[in-house]
Coordinates of C-alpha atoms in Angstrom, one line a residue:
M1 CA 22.6 137.5 11.2
R2 CA 23.7 136.4 14.6
D3 CA 20.5 134.2 15.0
S4 CA 21.0 132.6 11.7
G5 CA 24.6 131.9 12.6
H6 CA 23.5 130.3 15.9
R7 CA 21.0 128.0 14.2
S8 CA 23.6 126.9 11.8
D9 CA 25.9 126.0 14.6
V10 CA 23.2 124.1 16.3
I11 CA 22.3 122.2 13.2
A12 CA 26.0 121.5 12.6
E13 CA 26.4 120.3 16.1
G14 CA 23.3 118.1 15.7
F15 CA 24.6 116.6 12.5
T16 CA 28.0 116.1 14.2
L17 CA 26.2 114.4 17.1
L18 CA 24.2 112.1 14.7
A19 CA 27.3 111.6 12.6
G20 CA 29.1 110.4 15.7
Q21 CA 26.3 108.0 17.1
L22 CA 24.5 106.4 14.0
P23 CA 27.5 104.8 12.3
L24 CA 28.6 103.2 15.5
N25 CA 25.1 101.4 16.2
A26 CA 24.8 100.0 12.6
T27 CA 28.2 98.4 12.8
D28 CA 27.4 96.6 16.0
R29 CA 24.2 95.2 14.6
E30 CA 25.9 94.0 11.4
L31 CA 28.6 92.5 13.5
S32 CA 26.1 90.8 15.7
R33 CA 24.3 89.4 12.7
F34 CA 27.5 88.3 11.2
R35 CA 28.6 86.5 14.3
F36 CA 25.2 84.9 14.5
R37 CA 25.4 83.6 11.0
I38 CA 28.9 82.3 11.6
A39 CA 27.7 80.5 14.7
L40 CA 24.6 79.1 12.8
A41 CA 26.8 77.9 9.9
G42 CA 29.2 76.3 12.4
V43 CA 26.3 74.4 14.1
A44 CA 25.0 73.3 10.7
V45 CA 28.4 72.1 9.6
F46 CA 28.9 70.3 12.9
A47 CA 25.5 68.7 12.6
A48 CA 26.2 67.6 9.1
F49 CA 29.5 66.1 10.2
I50 CA 27.7 64.3 13.0
V51 CA 25.2 62.9 10.5
L52 CA 28.0 61.8 8.2
I53 CA 29.8 60.2 11.1
V54 CA 26.7 58.4 12.3
R55 CA 25.9 57.2 8.7
F56 CA 29.5 56.2 8.2
V57 CA 29.4 54.1 11.4
H58 CA 26.1 52.6 10.4
L59 CA 27.3 51.6 6.9
Q60 CA 30.9 50.6 7.7
V61 CA 30.4 49.0 11.1
L62 CA 26.9 48.0 11.9
Q63 CA 25.9 47.0 8.3
H64 CA 29.2 45.9 7.2
A65 CA 28.4 42.2 6.7
Y66 CA 25.1 43.0 4.9
Y67 CA 26.6 45.3 2.4
T68 CA 29.7 43.2 1.9
T69 CA 27.4 40.3 0.9
R70 CA 25.4 42.4 -1.4
A71 CA 28.5 43.7 -3.1
E72 CA 29.7 40.1 -3.5
D73 CA 26.4 39.2 -5.0
N74 CA 26.8 41.8 -7.6
R75 CA 30.2 40.6 -8.4
I76 CA 29.9 36.8 -7.9
S77 CA 27.1 34.4 -9.0
L78 CA 26.6 30.7 -8.2
V79 CA 25.9 28.6 -11.3
P80 CA 24.4 25.2 -10.5
I81 CA 25.9 22.1 -11.9
V82 CA 23.2 19.4 -12.4
P83 CA 24.3 15.9 -11.2
N84 CA 24.1 12.8 -13.4
R85 CA 20.9 10.9 -12.6
G86 CA 21.3 7.4 -11.1
V87 CA 21.0 4.3 -13.3
I88 CA 18.3 1.6 -12.9
V89 CA 19.2 -2.1 -13.6
D90 CA 17.3 -5.3 -13.1
R91 CA 18.3 -8.2 -10.8
N92 CA 20.8 -9.5 -13.4
G93 CA 22.4 -6.1 -14.2
T94 CA 20.5 -5.4 -17.4
V95 CA 20.2 -1.6 -17.8
L96 CA 16.6 -0.4 -17.8
A97 CA 17.3 3.4 -17.5
H98 CA 20.5 5.3 -18.0
N99 CA 21.9 8.5 -19.4
Y100 CA 23.6 9.3 -22.7
S101 CA 25.5 12.3 -23.9
A102 CA 24.3 14.2 -26.9
F103 CA 25.1 17.6 -28.5
T104 CA 22.9 20.5 -27.9
L105 CA 22.9 23.9 -29.4
E106 CA 22.8 26.5 -26.6
I107 CA 22.5 30.2 -26.3
T108 CA 23.9 32.4 -23.5
P109 CA 21.4 35.4 -23.8
S110 CA 23.7 37.8 -22.0
K111 CA 26.3 37.4 -24.7
V112 CA 23.8 38.0 -27.6
V113 CA 23.0 41.5 -28.8
D114 CA 19.8 40.7 -30.7
L115 CA 18.3 37.4 -29.5
E116 CA 15.5 37.3 -32.1
A117 CA 17.8 37.9 -34.9
T118 CA 20.2 35.2 -33.6
I119 CA 17.4 32.6 -33.4
E120 CA 16.2 33.5 -36.8
G121 CA 19.8 33.2 -38.2
L122 CA 20.3 29.8 -36.5
G123 CA 17.1 28.6 -38.1
K124 CA 18.7 29.0 -41.5
V125 CA 21.7 26.9 -40.5
I126 CA 20.0 24.2 -38.3
E127 CA 16.4 23.3 -38.1
V128 CA 14.7 25.0 -35.1
L129 CA 11.1 23.9 -34.7
P130 CA 8.4 26.0 -33.1
K131 CA 8.4 23.7 -30.1
D132 CA 12.1 24.3 -29.7
R133 CA 11.5 28.1 -29.6
K134 CA 8.6 27.7 -27.2
R135 CA 10.8 25.6 -24.8
F136 CA 13.6 28.1 -25.1
R137 CA 11.3 31.0 -24.2
R138 CA 10.1 29.1 -21.1
L139 CA 13.6 28.3 -20.0
L140 CA 14.6 31.9 -20.5
E141 CA 11.8 33.1 -18.2
E142 CA 13.0 30.7 -15.5
S143 CA 16.7 31.3 -15.8
K144 CA 19.2 34.1 -15.3
N145 CA 20.4 35.6 -18.5
F146 CA 24.0 34.5 -18.1
E147 CA 23.1 30.8 -18.1
S148 CA 23.5 28.8 -21.2
L149 CA 20.1 27.5 -22.5
P150 CA 19.4 24.8 -25.1
I151 CA 17.6 25.9 -28.2
R152 CA 18.0 22.5 -30.0
T153 CA 18.8 19.1 -28.6
R154 CA 20.3 15.9 -30.0
L155 CA 22.2 17.5 -32.9
S156 CA 23.4 15.1 -35.6
E157 CA 27.1 15.2 -36.5
E158 CA 26.2 16.9 -39.7
E159 CA 24.4 19.6 -37.9
V160 CA 27.3 20.1 -35.5
A161 CA 29.6 20.4 -38.5
R162 CA 27.3 22.8 -40.2
F163 CA 27.1 25.1 -37.2
A164 CA 30.9 24.9 -36.7
A165 CA 31.4 26.3 -40.2
N166 CA 29.1 29.3 -39.4
R167 CA 30.0 29.8 -35.8
Y168 CA 31.6 33.1 -36.3
L169 CA 28.2 34.5 -37.2
F170 CA 26.7 33.7 -33.8
P171 CA 28.5 35.1 -30.8
G172 CA 27.1 33.7 -27.6
V173 CA 26.0 30.4 -29.3
E174 CA 27.8 27.2 -28.6
V175 CA 27.4 23.4 -29.1
K176 CA 27.7 21.5 -25.8
A177 CA 27.5 17.9 -24.8
R178 CA 24.6 17.2 -22.3
L179 CA 23.3 14.0 -20.6
F180 CA 19.8 12.7 -21.6
R181 CA 17.7 10.0 -20.0
Q182 CA 17.1 6.9 -22.0
Y183 CA 15.1 3.7 -21.6
P184 CA 16.9 1.2 -23.8
L185 CA 14.2 -1.4 -23.7
G186 CA 11.4 1.1 -24.6
P187 CA 7.9 -0.1 -23.6
I188 CA 9.2 -3.2 -21.6
A189 CA 8.5 -2.7 -17.9
A190 CA 7.5 0.9 -18.6
H191 CA 4.8 1.0 -15.9
A192 CA 7.3 -0.2 -13.3
I193 CA 10.2 2.0 -14.3
G194 CA 8.1 5.1 -15.1
Y195 CA 9.5 8.1 -16.9
I196 CA 10.9 11.6 -16.3
N197 CA 9.6 14.8 -17.8
R198 CA 10.1 18.5 -17.4
I199 CA 9.4 20.1 -14.0
N200 CA 6.0 21.9 -13.8
K201 CA 4.5 24.2 -11.3
R202 CA 3.1 21.4 -9.1
D203 CA 6.4 19.6 -9.1
L204 CA 8.1 22.9 -7.9
E205 CA 5.6 23.1 -5.0
I206 CA 6.4 19.5 -4.0
I207 CA 10.1 20.2 -4.2
E208 CA 9.7 23.2 -2.0
E209 CA 7.5 21.3 0.5
N210 CA 10.3 18.7 0.8
E211 CA 12.9 21.4 1.2
Q212 CA 14.8 20.4 -1.9
A213 CA 14.6 23.7 -3.8
A214 CA 18.3 24.4 -3.4
N215 CA 19.2 21.0 -4.7
Y216 CA 17.1 21.3 -7.8
K217 CA 18.6 24.6 -9.0
G218 CA 19.4 24.1 -12.7
T219 CA 17.4 20.8 -12.9
D220 CA 14.6 20.8 -15.4
H221 CA 13.5 17.1 -15.3
I222 CA 11.9 15.1 -12.6
G223 CA 10.5 11.6 -12.2
K224 CA 6.8 11.5 -13.0
T225 CA 5.7 7.9 -12.6
G226 CA 6.9 4.5 -11.4
L227 CA 10.3 4.1 -9.8
E228 CA 11.5 7.3 -11.4
Q229 CA 9.0 9.1 -9.3
K230 CA 9.1 7.0 -6.1
Y231 CA 13.0 7.2 -5.8
E232 CA 13.3 10.6 -7.3
Y233 CA 15.5 12.1 -4.6
Q234 CA 17.9 9.1 -4.5
L235 CA 18.2 9.0 -8.3
H236 CA 18.7 12.8 -8.6
G237 CA 21.9 13.2 -6.5
Q238 CA 23.4 16.4 -5.2
T239 CA 23.7 19.5 -7.3
G240 CA 27.2 21.1 -7.5
Y241 CA 27.9 24.8 -7.8
E242 CA 30.4 27.0 -9.7
Q243 CA 31.3 30.5 -8.4
V244 CA 31.4 32.7 -11.4
E245 CA 32.6 36.4 -11.4
I246 CA 30.3 38.5 -13.6
D247 CA 30.5 42.1 -14.8
A248 CA 27.9 44.8 -14.5
G249 CA 26.1 43.5 -17.6
G250 CA 25.8 40.0 -16.0
R251 CA 28.5 38.5 -18.3
A252 CA 30.6 35.8 -16.8
I253 CA 34.2 36.8 -16.6
R254 CA 36.0 33.9 -14.9
S255 CA 35.4 30.9 -12.7
L256 CA 36.4 31.4 -9.0
S257 CA 35.7 28.0 -7.5
R258 CA 33.8 24.8 -8.2
T259 CA 31.9 22.3 -6.0
A260 CA 31.5 19.1 -8.0
P261 CA 28.0 17.5 -8.1
V262 CA 27.3 14.1 -6.6
Q263 CA 25.8 11.6 -9.0
G264 CA 22.5 10.0 -8.0
S265 CA 22.3 6.6 -6.4
N266 CA 21.7 3.5 -8.6
L267 CA 18.8 1.2 -8.2
T268 CA 19.0 -2.6 -8.6
L269 CA 15.6 -4.2 -8.9
T270 CA 14.1 -7.5 -7.9
L271 CA 12.6 -7.5 -11.4
D272 CA 13.9 -10.1 -13.9
V273 CA 13.5 -8.2 -17.2
K274 CA 13.8 -11.3 -19.4
L275 CA 10.9 -12.8 -17.5
Q276 CA 9.1 -9.4 -17.8
E277 CA 9.7 -9.3 -21.5
M278 CA 8.5 -12.9 -22.0
A279 CA 5.4 -12.3 -19.9
E280 CA 4.5 -9.2 -21.9
K281 CA 4.9 -11.1 -25.2
A282 CA 2.7 -13.9 -23.8
F283 CA -0.2 -11.5 -23.7
G284 CA 0.1 -10.8 -27.5
D285 CA -2.3 -7.9 -28.4
R286 CA -4.6 -8.6 -25.4
R287 CA -5.1 -6.1 -22.6
G288 CA -4.3 -7.2 -19.1
A289 CA -1.9 -7.5 -16.2
L290 CA 0.4 -9.9 -14.5
V291 CA 2.2 -9.6 -11.2
A292 CA 4.8 -12.3 -10.2
I293 CA 6.2 -12.3 -6.7
E294 CA 9.0 -14.2 -4.9
P295 CA 6.9 -15.5 -2.0
S296 CA 9.8 -15.7 0.5
S297 CA 10.7 -12.0 0.1
G298 CA 8.0 -10.1 -1.6
G299 CA 10.4 -9.1 -4.4
I300 CA 8.4 -8.5 -7.6
L301 CA 9.8 -10.6 -10.5
A302 CA 7.5 -9.2 -13.2
L303 CA 5.0 -6.4 -13.2
V304 CA 3.1 -6.3 -16.5
S305 CA 0.4 -3.9 -17.6
T306 CA -0.4 -4.2 -21.3
P307 CA -0.6 -2.5 -23.6
S308 CA 2.4 -0.4 -22.6
F309 CA 4.0 2.8 -23.8
D310 CA 7.5 4.1 -24.7
P311 CA 8.8 6.2 -21.8
N312 CA 11.4 7.7 -24.2
L313 CA 8.6 9.8 -25.7
F314 CA 8.3 11.9 -22.5
V315 CA 12.0 12.6 -21.8
D316 CA 12.2 15.8 -23.8
G317 CA 8.5 16.7 -23.8
I318 CA 6.0 14.4 -25.6
R319 CA 4.8 15.6 -29.0
S320 CA 1.1 16.5 -29.0
D321 CA 0.2 13.9 -31.6
D322 CA 1.9 11.1 -29.6
W323 CA 0.0 12.3 -26.5
E324 CA -3.3 12.3 -28.3
L325 CA -2.6 8.7 -29.5
L326 CA -1.8 7.5 -25.9
N327 CA -4.5 9.5 -24.2
N328 CA -7.4 8.7 -26.5
S329 CA -6.6 5.0 -27.2
P330 CA -9.5 2.8 -26.1
D331 CA -6.9 0.3 -24.9
K332 CA -5.7 2.9 -22.3
P333 CA -1.9 2.2 -22.5
M334 CA -1.2 4.8 -19.8
L335 CA -3.3 2.9 -17.2
N336 CA -1.2 0.7 -14.9
R337 CA -3.7 -2.2 -14.7
A338 CA -1.4 -4.2 -12.3
L339 CA -1.8 -1.6 -9.6
N340 CA -4.6 0.7 -10.5
G341 CA -7.1 -1.6 -12.2
A342 CA -9.7 -3.1 -9.8
Y343 CA -11.5 -6.2 -11.0
P344 CA -13.9 -8.8 -9.6
P345 CA -11.7 -11.9 -8.8
G346 CA -14.2 -14.4 -9.9
S347 CA -13.5 -18.0 -8.9
T348 CA -9.9 -17.2 -7.9
F349 CA -11.6 -16.0 -4.7
K350 CA -12.6 -19.6 -3.8
P351 CA -9.4 -20.9 -2.3
F352 CA -9.4 -17.9 0.1
M353 CA -13.1 -18.5 0.9
A354 CA -12.3 -22.2 1.6
L355 CA -9.4 -21.3 3.9
A356 CA -11.7 -18.9 5.7
A357 CA -14.2 -21.7 6.2
L358 CA -11.6 -24.0 7.6
E359 CA -10.1 -21.3 9.9
T360 CA -13.5 -20.2 11.2
G361 CA -14.8 -23.8 11.6
K362 CA -17.6 -23.3 9.1
R363 CA -16.5 -26.3 7.0
T364 CA -14.3 -29.4 7.3
P365 CA -12.4 -30.7 4.2
G366 CA -14.5 -33.8 4.0
Q367 CA -17.9 -32.1 4.6
T368 CA -20.0 -32.3 1.4
I369 CA -22.9 -30.5 -0.1
S370 CA -25.3 -31.7 -2.8
D371 CA -25.1 -29.4 -5.9
P372 CA -28.2 -29.5 -8.1
G373 CA -26.8 -26.7 -10.2
F374 CA -28.3 -23.8 -8.3
F375 CA -28.8 -22.3 -4.9
N376 CA -32.1 -20.7 -3.9
F377 CA -32.1 -17.7 -1.5
G378 CA -34.8 -15.1 -0.8
G379 CA -36.8 -16.0 -3.9
H380 CA -33.8 -15.7 -6.2
Q381 CA -32.0 -18.5 -7.8
F382 CA -28.2 -18.3 -7.9
R383 CA -27.0 -20.6 -10.7
D384 CA -23.9 -22.7 -11.0
D385 CA -21.9 -22.6 -14.3
K386 CA -22.4 -26.3 -14.7
K387 CA -26.0 -27.1 -15.7
G388 CA -27.3 -30.0 -13.6
G389 CA -24.7 -29.3 -10.9
H390 CA -21.6 -31.2 -9.7
G391 CA -23.5 -33.6 -7.5
S392 CA -21.8 -34.3 -4.1
V393 CA -19.1 -31.8 -3.6
D394 CA -16.5 -31.6 -0.8
M395 CA -13.9 -28.8 -0.4
Y396 CA -11.3 -30.4 -2.7
K397 CA -13.8 -30.9 -5.5
S398 CA -15.3 -27.4 -5.0
I399 CA -11.9 -25.9 -5.8
V400 CA -10.7 -28.3 -8.5
H401 CA -13.9 -28.1 -10.5
S402 CA -14.9 -24.6 -9.3
C403 CA -18.3 -25.4 -7.9
D404 CA -20.3 -22.2 -7.5
T405 CA -23.1 -23.7 -5.4
Y406 CA -20.6 -24.8 -2.7
Y407 CA -19.5 -21.2 -2.3
Y408 CA -23.0 -19.7 -2.4
M409 CA -23.9 -21.9 0.6
L410 CA -20.6 -21.2 2.3
A411 CA -21.0 -17.4 2.0
N412 CA -24.5 -17.6 3.4
D413 CA -23.2 -19.7 6.3
M414 CA -20.3 -17.4 7.1
G415 CA -22.0 -14.1 6.7
I416 CA -20.5 -10.9 5.2
D417 CA -18.8 -9.7 8.4
S418 CA -16.9 -12.9 8.9
I419 CA -15.8 -12.9 5.2
A420 CA -14.7 -9.3 5.3
R421 CA -12.6 -9.9 8.5
F422 CA -10.8 -12.8 7.0
M423 CA -10.2 -11.3 3.6
G424 CA -9.0 -8.1 5.2
Q425 CA -6.1 -10.0 6.9
L426 CA -5.0 -11.1 3.4
G427 CA -4.7 -7.6 2.2
F428 CA -7.8 -7.4 0.0
G429 CA -9.3 -3.9 -0.2
Q430 CA -6.0 -2.3 1.0
R431 CA -3.0 -0.9 -0.7
T432 CA -0.1 -3.3 -0.6
E433 CA 2.4 -0.4 -0.1
V434 CA 4.4 -1.5 -3.1
D435 CA 7.2 1.0 -3.9
I436 CA 5.3 2.7 -6.8
E437 CA 2.7 5.5 -6.5
G438 CA -0.8 5.3 -7.9
E439 CA -2.0 2.1 -6.3
S440 CA -5.8 1.5 -5.9
E441 CA -7.4 0.2 -2.7
G442 CA -9.9 -1.9 -4.5
V443 CA -13.2 -2.8 -2.8
L444 CA -13.6 -5.3 0.1
P445 CA -17.3 -5.2 0.6
S446 CA -18.9 -5.1 4.0
P447 CA -21.9 -3.4 5.6
D448 CA -19.6 -0.6 6.8
W449 CA -18.1 -0.1 3.3
K450 CA -21.6 0.2 1.9
K451 CA -22.6 2.9 4.4
R452 CA -19.5 4.9 3.4
R453 CA -20.0 4.2 -0.3
F454 CA -23.6 5.3 -0.8
K455 CA -25.4 8.4 0.3
R456 CA -29.0 7.5 0.4
P457 CA -30.2 5.4 3.4
E458 CA -32.0 2.9 1.2
Q459 CA -28.8 2.3 -0.6
Q460 CA -26.7 1.9 2.5
K461 CA -28.5 -1.2 3.8
W462 CA -26.7 -4.5 3.3
F463 CA -29.0 -7.3 2.0
A464 CA -28.3 -10.9 2.9
G465 CA -28.7 -11.8 -0.8
E466 CA -25.7 -9.6 -1.6
T467 CA -23.5 -11.9 0.5
I468 CA -24.2 -14.9 -1.8
S469 CA -22.4 -13.4 -4.8
I470 CA -19.5 -12.4 -2.7
G471 CA -18.7 -16.1 -2.1
I472 CA -17.8 -16.6 -5.8
G473 CA -15.8 -13.4 -6.2
Q474 CA -18.6 -11.4 -7.8
G475 CA -20.9 -8.7 -6.4
Y476 CA -19.1 -5.7 -5.0
N477 CA -15.7 -7.5 -4.9
A478 CA -13.0 -5.6 -6.8
Y479 CA -9.3 -6.1 -6.3
T480 CA -6.1 -5.2 -8.1
P481 CA -3.9 -7.9 -9.7
I482 CA -1.1 -7.0 -7.2
Q483 CA -3.5 -7.7 -4.3
L484 CA -4.4 -11.1 -5.8
A485 CA -0.7 -11.9 -6.3
Q486 CA 0.2 -10.9 -2.7
A487 CA -2.6 -13.0 -1.3
T488 CA -1.6 -16.0 -3.4
A489 CA 2.1 -15.6 -2.3
T490 CA 0.9 -15.5 1.3
I491 CA -0.8 -18.9 0.9
A492 CA 2.3 -20.2 -0.9
N493 CA 4.4 -18.9 2.1
N494 CA 2.1 -20.6 4.7
G495 CA 0.6 -17.4 6.0
V496 CA 3.7 -15.1 6.1
M497 CA 2.8 -12.0 4.1
F498 CA 5.6 -9.7 2.7
R499 CA 5.3 -6.2 1.4
P500 CA 5.7 -6.3 -2.4
H501 CA 8.7 -4.3 -3.6
L502 CA 10.6 -3.6 -6.8
V503 CA 13.9 -2.3 -5.5
K504 CA 16.4 -4.9 -4.2
Y505 CA 19.1 -2.4 -3.1
I506 CA 20.3 1.1 -3.6
T507 CA 24.0 1.8 -4.4
D508 CA 25.6 5.0 -3.2
S509 CA 27.5 6.5 -6.2
R510 CA 30.3 7.9 -4.0
S511 CA 31.0 5.2 -1.5
G512 CA 29.6 2.2 -3.5
E513 CA 27.8 1.2 -0.3
Q514 CA 24.7 -0.9 -0.9
T515 CA 21.5 -0.3 1.1
M516 CA 19.5 -3.5 1.0
I517 CA 15.7 -3.3 0.9
E518 CA 15.2 -6.0 3.5
P519 CA 12.2 -8.3 3.1
E520 CA 9.5 -6.8 5.3
P521 CA 6.9 -9.2 6.7
L522 CA 3.7 -7.3 7.0
R523 CA 1.8 -10.1 8.9
I524 CA 2.3 -13.6 10.1
L525 CA -1.2 -15.1 9.9
P526 CA -1.8 -17.8 12.5
W527 CA -3.3 -20.3 10.2
K528 CA -3.3 -24.0 11.0
R529 CA -0.8 -25.8 8.8
Q530 CA -3.2 -28.6 7.9
N531 CA -5.7 -26.0 6.7
V532 CA -3.2 -24.4 4.4
E533 CA -2.1 -27.8 3.1
T534 CA -5.7 -28.7 2.4
I535 CA -6.0 -25.6 0.2
K536 CA -2.6 -26.2 -1.5
K537 CA -3.6 -29.8 -2.3
A538 CA -6.8 -28.6 -3.9
M539 CA -5.0 -25.9 -6.0
I540 CA -2.5 -28.6 -7.2
G541 CA -5.5 -30.6 -8.2
V542 CA -6.7 -27.6 -10.3
N543 CA -3.5 -27.8 -12.4
T544 CA -3.4 -31.6 -12.6
A545 CA -7.0 -32.7 -12.9
G546 CA -9.2 -29.6 -12.8
T547 CA -9.9 -26.5 -14.8
A548 CA -6.3 -25.7 -15.6
A549 CA -5.1 -29.3 -16.3
R550 CA -5.0 -28.7 -20.0
A551 CA -2.9 -25.6 -19.7
F552 CA -0.3 -27.4 -17.4
A553 CA -0.3 -30.7 -19.1
G554 CA 3.3 -32.1 -19.3
A555 CA 4.8 -29.5 -17.1
G556 CA 8.2 -30.5 -15.6
Y557 CA 7.2 -29.3 -12.1
V558 CA 4.2 -29.4 -9.8
S559 CA 2.3 -26.2 -9.6
A560 CA -0.8 -25.0 -7.8
G561 CA -3.4 -22.7 -9.2
K562 CA -7.0 -21.5 -9.5
T563 CA -8.8 -20.3 -12.6
G564 CA -11.4 -17.5 -12.5
T565 CA -13.9 -15.9 -14.8
A566 CA -15.4 -12.6 -13.8
Q567 CA -18.5 -11.1 -15.2
V568 CA -18.3 -7.6 -16.5
F569 CA -22.0 -6.9 -16.5
S570 CA -25.0 -8.6 -14.8
L571 CA -26.8 -11.2 -16.8
K572 CA -30.1 -10.7 -15.0
G573 CA -31.1 -14.3 -15.5
G574 CA -30.1 -14.5 -19.1
D575 CA -27.6 -16.9 -20.7
Y576 CA -24.1 -15.6 -21.4
R577 CA -22.7 -16.2 -24.9
A578 CA -19.4 -14.4 -25.6
S579 CA -20.0 -14.3 -29.3
S580 CA -23.3 -12.4 -28.8
V581 CA -21.9 -9.5 -26.7
K582 CA -19.5 -6.7 -27.4
K583 CA -15.9 -7.5 -26.9
E584 CA -15.5 -4.9 -24.1
L585 CA -18.5 -6.6 -22.2
R586 CA -17.1 -10.1 -22.3
D587 CA -15.9 -11.8 -19.2
H588 CA -12.5 -11.2 -17.7
A589 CA -10.1 -14.2 -17.4
L590 CA -8.1 -14.6 -14.3
F591 CA -5.6 -17.1 -12.9
I592 CA -3.6 -17.3 -9.7
A593 CA -0.8 -19.8 -9.1
F594 CA 2.5 -20.7 -7.4
A595 CA 5.3 -23.1 -8.2
P596 CA 6.9 -25.5 -7.3
A597 CA 4.1 -26.4 -5.1
D598 CA 6.3 -27.8 -2.3
Q599 CA 8.8 -25.0 -2.1
P600 CA 7.3 -22.0 -4.1
K601 CA 9.8 -19.8 -5.8
I602 CA 7.2 -17.8 -7.7
A603 CA 3.6 -16.8 -7.2
L604 CA 1.5 -14.8 -9.6
A605 CA -1.8 -13.4 -10.6
V606 CA -2.9 -13.0 -14.3
L607 CA -5.7 -11.0 -15.6
V608 CA -6.8 -10.8 -19.3
E609 CA -9.5 -8.2 -19.9
N610 CA -12.5 -9.6 -21.7
G611 CA -10.4 -12.8 -22.2
G612 CA -13.3 -15.2 -21.5
F613 CA -12.6 -18.2 -19.2
G614 CA -9.6 -18.0 -16.9
A615 CA -8.4 -21.5 -18.0
Q616 CA -8.7 -20.4 -21.7
S617 CA -6.5 -17.3 -21.8
A618 CA -5.0 -16.6 -18.4
A619 CA -3.7 -20.0 -17.3
P620 CA -1.6 -20.5 -20.6
I621 CA 0.2 -17.2 -19.8
A622 CA 1.0 -18.4 -16.3
R623 CA 2.3 -21.7 -17.7
M624 CA 4.7 -19.9 -20.0
V625 CA 6.0 -17.7 -17.2
F626 CA 6.6 -20.7 -14.9
D627 CA 8.3 -22.7 -17.8
Y628 CA 10.7 -19.8 -18.3
Y629 CA 11.4 -19.0 -14.7
L630 CA 11.7 -22.6 -13.4
L631 CA 13.1 -24.4 -16.5
G632 CA 14.5 -21.6 -18.7
K633 CA 12.2 -22.4 -21.6
L634 CA 11.7 -19.4 -23.8
P635 CA 8.5 -19.5 -25.8
K636 CA 8.4 -18.1 -29.4
G637 CA 5.3 -16.1 -29.3
A638 CA 2.1 -15.2 -27.4
A639 CA 0.3 -17.7 -25.3
R640 CA -2.2 -19.9 -27.1
E641 CA -5.8 -19.8 -25.9
D642 CA -7.1 -23.2 -24.9
D643 CA -10.5 -24.7 -25.3
V644 CA -11.0 -25.9 -21.8
E645 CA -13.4 -26.6 -18.9
E646 CA -15.5 -23.6 -17.8
D647 CA -14.6 -22.2 -14.4

């Protein structure tokens, strides 16, 4: 009993000992863990606060300006205000291109719940054609949805009234007044003025290249041809802006500020549109071109390319059937023949050849040749237009009666290099730098030109026989009517050559200040005065006793000219009879002239495609132009074709 009692005490003492030690160790560990967790949580909270503080500093201090701007962008939007395009007038103030206001039906997409249903509903009130829908879709893709976009243009008063009565059915749709470009004289001077049309991808690239993208926000038209294209940035003006507060849905709430647009500058031309209109009518239904220049300044008085086209067709997007008619017409009304058409000059080249002969010492005025009616060279016979020839021919007679044999011989004596050098000084085979795009260089033939023109070595060689035809304005010769007019004006102006130009001055729409396009002499050719007078005297003889005498009979002034007839295809030894060949293969008629002969106020070049002899169809047109410009005589109809001496 005693042993069992002792073991019980020992066990009790052991439990007591365990009971006194174990509870104390567990509490320390728990406390230690708890303290660790508290410390860890504190570090985490501290680190989080550090991160928040750093982020706060980053957003509120370092990126303050950036996020302020973004916030403003979300709240404020800039809406461009398109400026009024500048006006174009002729030298007498006649308006050639201006703007007019018309009603348009416009939709603000952000204010419309169901756009398709709205458009369908509008179509039941006002006619909305498929082309209108197509244009609206394109504008919608290019614009922000809070901008107002036209779905129909040029509403009639009846249509405006009809929409007003149903307006409550179309929230987000309004009738607004917008400006449209108009060419009040239609086809008259269309090739000079040009036209505007909607901006395409290529136009956008050019705008960006010229760093004008910001200024063209909201603009959907741009000059495509003529002066509208060349002076686009002056005519366009400066775009204005309106700051508009918008809501989260992109809806405009109110206007905050407005910067007014600056209207484009106005152009005043050297062109006399009455002279232009008269010259165009003088052609009748014939194809051709005429360029009339003021010799003392280079200002273009008339620039005709006929048939023409109506630039109003393009303003709001040309209809496909209208484009088909213009593009597929055999008369090519879209071709600017005055600048882009290159034609052999025919005998209008002879006064320039004669002047070259005098200046280079190859001929004297009184030196004569005997013309049997042909010139033999290299086994080939070059024939004169006059069978039997002109007999004894000096320089005066060679121009007045247009003797081919004289110039066959002269070309052979001068050689192609000498001819090319002299004609290059007159601007042949070069762009005149007139202030319209699309000018052709033409062809001033030379051995170097032939090497560049042809690929095969056997084609590149220049043959002496090719020089012979050059002398009468045939062969590879090909020049634009404006080049012929510029060269003629240079002779009229005794060797001073001006750059042709159509704009006389530009008027700033804000200040009214006029920037003059000063006459710009390109060259002053050192010709001997007596040589120029020799050529002028012979050209006067053409209009008084020569090939153009009939066309200028009874004129109240003294003029100087030269007729020309250019072959369209090679006769290859055969006889040419206009009635036996197709109309498009008949000879071109040309005429160059200036007047009054002693103090020229006007110089011109006329081309009538497939018009036959120059004296027959081109010279009568020049006579009508001179009569109107110098005497104020206004003809009733087209120029009459004369039955005259062959040139």
